[in-house]
Amino acid sequence: EAPAASAPAETKEDKDLIYVGFVQVGAESDWRMANTKSMQETFTEENGFKFEMVDAQQKTDKQITAIRDFIQKDVDYIVLAPNTEAGWDTVLGEARDAGIPVIIVDRMIQTSDDSLFTAWVGSNFKQEGYDAVDALAEALKLKGIDPKAEEINIVTLQGTMGSSAQIGRTDGFAEKMKEYPNWKMLDRQSGDFTQEKGQEVMESFLKSYPDIDVVIAENDNMAFGAINAIKAAGKTCGPNGDITIVSFDAVKAAFEAMIAGDIDVDVECNPLHGPRVKEIIEKLEAGQTVDKIAYVKEDVFFAKDAANIIGSRQY
Ligand code: GZL
């Protein structure tokens, strides 16, 4: 006798699940994909969540629309990874008035009204900019170049203009680089955190400036584009090359680029926000208070150490 078909697994009623609406920036970089993966792996039904994500394709107005949609759906929590810092007061005021807590991850919003969000967890981007100055000085020394003596010509591939990651990294580097009067920032332009635009901007820099010594890439994907442009121009980069590359994010592909000898040093920016946001939501569900602001711990990695470290990297 054929065994009775097993009853369908008891699926939890939606009412038992915590409904999370996640407004993501886009899919522009390896970092972003790792961030999305962390959120999707965390907010599963077996963990007690109903999870919906909107990919806003790096358009802030699409994010605002997505928030209004989640308010209509009366989600329990809105998680926002803001594309840029400005313009959030109205729509986050609507969420607050609808009684929906907003948790902000990764980048920050500009507001004078901190009742607009319950908690923020992300990176200290200005500190990353400061760290990049120390990282560049060390990378030059490793090449036998005195960072305090010789004229150092620098170009910067900036991230999405107006995003906290771009603002913090640009301002932090500019502020601390004053410690090196012999360093010269030839030019800064946005590559919008993508490899394609990073390559385009680097090609234009190489045409404009024959004497570039350093590229600051405000994320790894723009660094990958810059490497392609540098090699296509018949130049060399990395610890054994003429052009020193300092990048941000430290995703796995960047460790591979450091091992390949293309990137000198990488300032980590940790994307694994899923568990951090889950902990905040669970505390709120339990009626506990949560920290308004929480910074994640980040390190700096040099090419010489990359082969020993890549095996332990989670993203
Ligand atoms: C940084 C994050 C940035 C990454 C980029 O926290 O906002 O956005 O540095 C990503 O790779 O596109």
XYZ file of C-alpha atoms and ligand atoms in Angstrom:
327
model
C 0.000 0.000 0.000
C 1.505 3.338 -1.004
C 2.521 5.292 2.090
C 0.144 8.162 2.831
C 1.473 11.398 1.371
C 3.055 13.283 4.244
C 1.007 16.262 5.296
C 2.474 19.543 3.950
C 4.880 21.021 6.459
C 3.024 23.311 8.782
C 3.770 26.764 7.386
C 3.633 29.546 9.949
C 0.719 31.918 9.553
C 1.878 35.324 8.324
C 0.526 36.757 11.556
C 3.177 34.830 13.516
C 5.997 36.199 11.333
C 7.697 39.540 11.812
C 7.199 41.394 8.524
C 10.395 43.202 7.448
C 10.513 45.519 4.431
C 14.117 46.109 3.287
C 14.916 49.050 0.988
C 18.297 48.218 -0.561
C 20.542 50.605 -2.548
C 21.007 48.374 -5.591
C 23.351 45.671 -6.906
C 26.250 47.924 -7.896
C 29.137 46.184 -6.172
C 30.458 42.981 -4.601
C 30.006 44.686 -1.252
C 26.335 45.326 -1.961
C 25.759 41.717 -3.073
C 27.343 40.480 0.164
C 25.157 42.890 2.130
C 22.018 41.640 0.363
C 23.038 38.003 0.928
C 23.549 38.663 4.629
C 20.062 40.164 4.941
C 18.376 37.400 2.888
C 20.128 34.635 4.864
C 19.089 36.216 8.144
C 15.468 37.199 7.596
C 14.110 33.758 6.711
C 10.761 32.230 7.570
C 12.414 29.648 9.801
C 13.946 32.537 11.728
C 10.424 33.941 12.148
C 10.368 36.593 9.445
C 8.418 37.533 6.355
C 11.006 39.416 4.283
C 10.583 41.617 1.228
C 13.461 43.524 -0.425
C 13.340 46.310 -2.989
C 16.448 46.903 -5.166
C 16.307 50.657 -5.879
C 18.974 50.542 -8.634
C 20.950 53.319 -6.880
C 18.011 55.747 -7.233
C 17.002 57.556 -4.047
C 13.532 58.378 -5.431
C 12.883 54.647 -5.957
C 13.801 54.112 -2.308
C 11.284 56.728 -1.204
C 8.570 55.029 -3.282
C 9.500 51.661 -1.779
C 9.141 53.050 1.760
C 5.649 54.364 0.946
C 4.766 50.935 -0.446
C 5.928 49.232 2.741
C 3.870 51.705 4.799
C 0.806 50.728 2.716
C 1.595 47.059 3.378
C 1.836 47.904 7.083
C 5.112 46.028 7.587
C 6.351 45.602 11.163
C 9.778 47.122 10.425
C 11.329 49.108 7.601
C 15.073 48.582 7.119
C 16.658 51.266 4.951
C 20.108 51.327 3.349
C 19.979 54.955 2.154
C 21.527 55.607 -1.245
C 22.311 59.236 -0.399
C 22.079 61.242 2.820
C 19.631 63.996 1.925
C 15.844 64.133 1.547
C 14.482 61.616 4.075
C 12.535 63.739 6.566
C 9.147 63.638 4.799
C 8.911 59.934 4.017
C 10.452 58.765 7.291
C 8.003 61.089 9.066
C 5.199 59.194 7.293
C 6.633 55.874 8.540
C 6.905 57.201 12.081
C 3.348 58.530 11.956
C 2.223 55.091 10.739
C 3.889 53.593 13.814
C 6.479 51.640 11.792
C 10.002 51.623 13.291
C 12.776 52.395 10.788
C 16.211 50.818 11.165
C 18.940 52.359 9.025
C 21.924 50.246 7.900
C 25.260 50.994 6.253
C 25.113 54.628 5.093
C 23.512 57.433 7.099
C 20.802 60.032 6.519
C 21.116 63.754 7.134
C 18.393 64.833 9.560
C 17.948 67.056 12.580
C 15.056 64.918 13.794
C 16.366 61.657 15.231
C 12.835 60.461 15.998
C 12.788 59.505 12.294
C 14.730 56.307 12.937
C 14.970 53.864 15.812
C 18.548 52.634 15.258
C 21.460 52.882 12.813
C 24.213 50.309 12.324
C 27.043 50.834 9.859
C 30.579 51.961 9.250
C 32.499 55.004 10.367
C 33.344 56.225 6.883
C 35.406 59.226 7.992
C 37.563 56.863 10.072
C 37.976 54.698 6.966
C 39.230 57.821 5.142
C 41.723 58.516 7.947
C 42.833 54.854 7.895
C 43.441 55.097 4.140
C 46.029 57.869 4.702
C 47.991 55.702 7.148
C 47.539 52.727 4.810
C 48.949 54.668 1.844
C 51.958 55.879 3.864
C 52.701 52.276 4.883
C 52.178 50.941 1.340
C 54.659 53.510 -0.023
C 57.234 52.558 2.640
C 56.820 48.893 1.658
C 57.853 49.981 -1.860
C 60.907 51.834 -0.544
C 59.268 55.228 -1.075
C 59.515 57.777 1.755
C 55.897 59.021 2.157
C 57.126 62.269 3.732
C 59.795 63.198 1.208
C 58.914 62.688 -2.431
C 56.124 64.435 -4.335
C 53.187 62.003 -4.495
C 50.530 62.637 -7.144
C 47.117 61.169 -6.236
C 43.799 60.747 -8.057
C 40.588 59.593 -6.359
C 37.716 57.548 -7.783
C 34.823 58.695 -5.603
C 31.732 56.672 -4.798
C 28.124 57.741 -5.331
C 28.176 61.496 -4.673
C 26.218 62.439 -1.565
C 26.381 58.970 -0.031
C 27.892 58.711 3.468
C 30.523 56.280 2.189
C 31.696 58.801 -0.418
C 31.454 61.825 1.891
C 33.273 60.170 4.792
C 36.036 58.557 2.740
C 36.671 61.718 0.673
C 36.611 64.081 3.668
C 38.549 61.773 6.009
C 41.333 61.278 3.470
C 41.479 65.003 2.572
C 41.635 66.035 6.246
C 44.369 63.623 7.307
C 46.424 63.928 4.108
C 47.384 67.434 5.298
C 49.962 65.574 7.450
C 51.788 65.000 4.132
C 52.374 68.412 2.459
C 54.247 66.597 -0.326
C 51.071 64.701 -1.330
C 49.081 66.320 -4.148
C 45.455 65.450 -4.998
C 45.468 65.921 -8.781
C 41.772 65.168 -9.269
C 38.672 63.469 -7.824
C 35.722 62.206 -9.838
C 32.817 59.867 -9.116
C 32.784 56.353 -10.524
C 29.466 55.746 -8.704
C 30.875 52.620 -6.974
C 30.730 50.607 -10.217
C 33.573 48.876 -12.103
C 32.451 50.238 -15.468
C 32.375 53.886 -14.400
C 35.543 53.459 -12.361
C 37.323 52.281 -15.484
C 35.938 55.189 -17.557
C 37.070 57.792 -15.018
C 40.505 56.180 -14.669
C 40.941 56.202 -18.465
C 40.244 59.953 -18.458
C 42.642 60.496 -15.533
C 45.399 58.629 -17.385
C 44.887 60.873 -20.426
C 44.938 64.054 -18.305
C 47.762 63.192 -15.886
C 50.931 61.423 -17.122
C 52.448 61.298 -13.623
C 49.891 59.561 -11.394
C 51.600 57.819 -8.437
C 48.521 56.735 -6.435
C 44.874 55.827 -7.051
C 42.436 56.031 -4.136
C 39.398 53.916 -5.122
C 36.457 54.449 -2.753
C 35.381 50.846 -3.373
C 36.880 47.657 -4.785
C 34.770 47.519 -7.927
C 36.079 50.907 -9.038
C 39.591 49.650 -8.195
C 39.026 46.691 -10.540
C 38.035 49.142 -13.282
C 41.095 51.287 -12.575
C 43.391 48.250 -12.799
C 41.973 47.424 -16.247
C 42.499 51.021 -17.405
C 46.054 51.181 -16.023
C 47.075 47.933 -17.747
C 45.365 48.966 -21.004
C 47.492 52.144 -20.898
C 50.628 50.008 -20.677
C 51.305 51.013 -17.061
C 51.736 48.905 -13.924
C 50.123 48.985 -10.466
C 50.273 47.255 -7.094
C 53.153 46.513 -4.715
C 55.552 45.809 -7.603
C 54.055 48.413 -9.958
C 54.469 52.135 -10.559
C 50.965 53.146 -9.432
C 49.955 52.395 -5.832
C 46.303 51.413 -5.355
C 44.454 51.979 -2.084
C 40.919 50.585 -2.096
C 37.930 50.254 0.273
C 35.615 47.317 1.111
C 38.096 44.392 1.134
C 35.728 41.936 -0.564
C 37.051 38.501 -1.547
C 37.756 39.545 -5.162
C 39.933 42.353 -3.772
C 41.956 39.830 -1.760
C 42.429 37.933 -5.029
C 43.583 41.205 -6.660
C 46.043 41.800 -3.803
C 47.375 38.251 -4.217
C 47.640 38.872 -7.984
C 49.753 41.965 -7.181
C 47.294 44.592 -8.463
C 46.085 46.279 -5.238
C 48.518 47.452 -2.524
C 46.184 47.842 0.466
C 42.465 47.619 1.245
C 40.432 49.350 3.986
C 37.710 46.954 5.143
C 34.035 47.920 5.184
C 31.949 45.156 6.687
C 28.649 44.367 4.847
C 27.369 41.565 7.093
C 24.569 43.610 8.674
C 21.886 40.877 8.699
C 22.633 39.476 12.177
C 23.110 42.985 13.610
C 19.699 44.133 12.357
C 18.060 40.897 13.556
C 19.448 41.501 17.048
C 18.036 45.041 17.043
C 14.597 43.815 15.945
C 14.563 41.015 18.517
C 15.421 43.506 21.276
C 12.646 45.843 20.117
C 10.188 42.929 19.996
C 11.161 42.161 23.605
C 10.511 45.771 24.579
C 14.185 46.427 25.244
C 16.014 49.643 24.330
C 18.595 49.556 21.544
C 21.648 51.697 20.779
C 20.718 54.550 18.460
C 24.110 54.370 16.735
C 26.326 51.257 16.419
C 29.596 51.169 14.456
C 30.973 47.903 13.090
C 34.644 46.950 13.643
C 36.850 47.145 10.565
C 40.502 46.476 9.652
C 43.089 47.320 6.986
C 44.691 44.584 4.848
C 47.999 44.721 2.936
C 48.825 42.683 -0.176
C 51.723 40.912 1.575
C 49.256 39.365 4.067
C 46.367 38.662 1.661
C 47.204 35.029 0.873
C 47.235 34.130 4.584
C 43.948 35.903 5.282
C 41.714 35.182 2.274
C 40.702 31.763 3.623
C 39.092 33.333 6.684
C 37.097 35.961 4.797
C 33.301 35.640 4.991
C 32.481 37.797 1.938
C 29.783 51.177 2.220
C 28.746 50.975 1.142
C 29.361 51.208 -0.193
C 30.499 50.245 -0.502
C 30.327 50.100 -1.969
O 29.229 50.877 3.461
O 27.675 51.879 1.299
O 28.355 50.996 -1.183
O 31.754 50.756 -0.142
C 28.821 49.977 -2.078
O 30.942 48.977 -2.527
O 28.413 50.184 -3.373
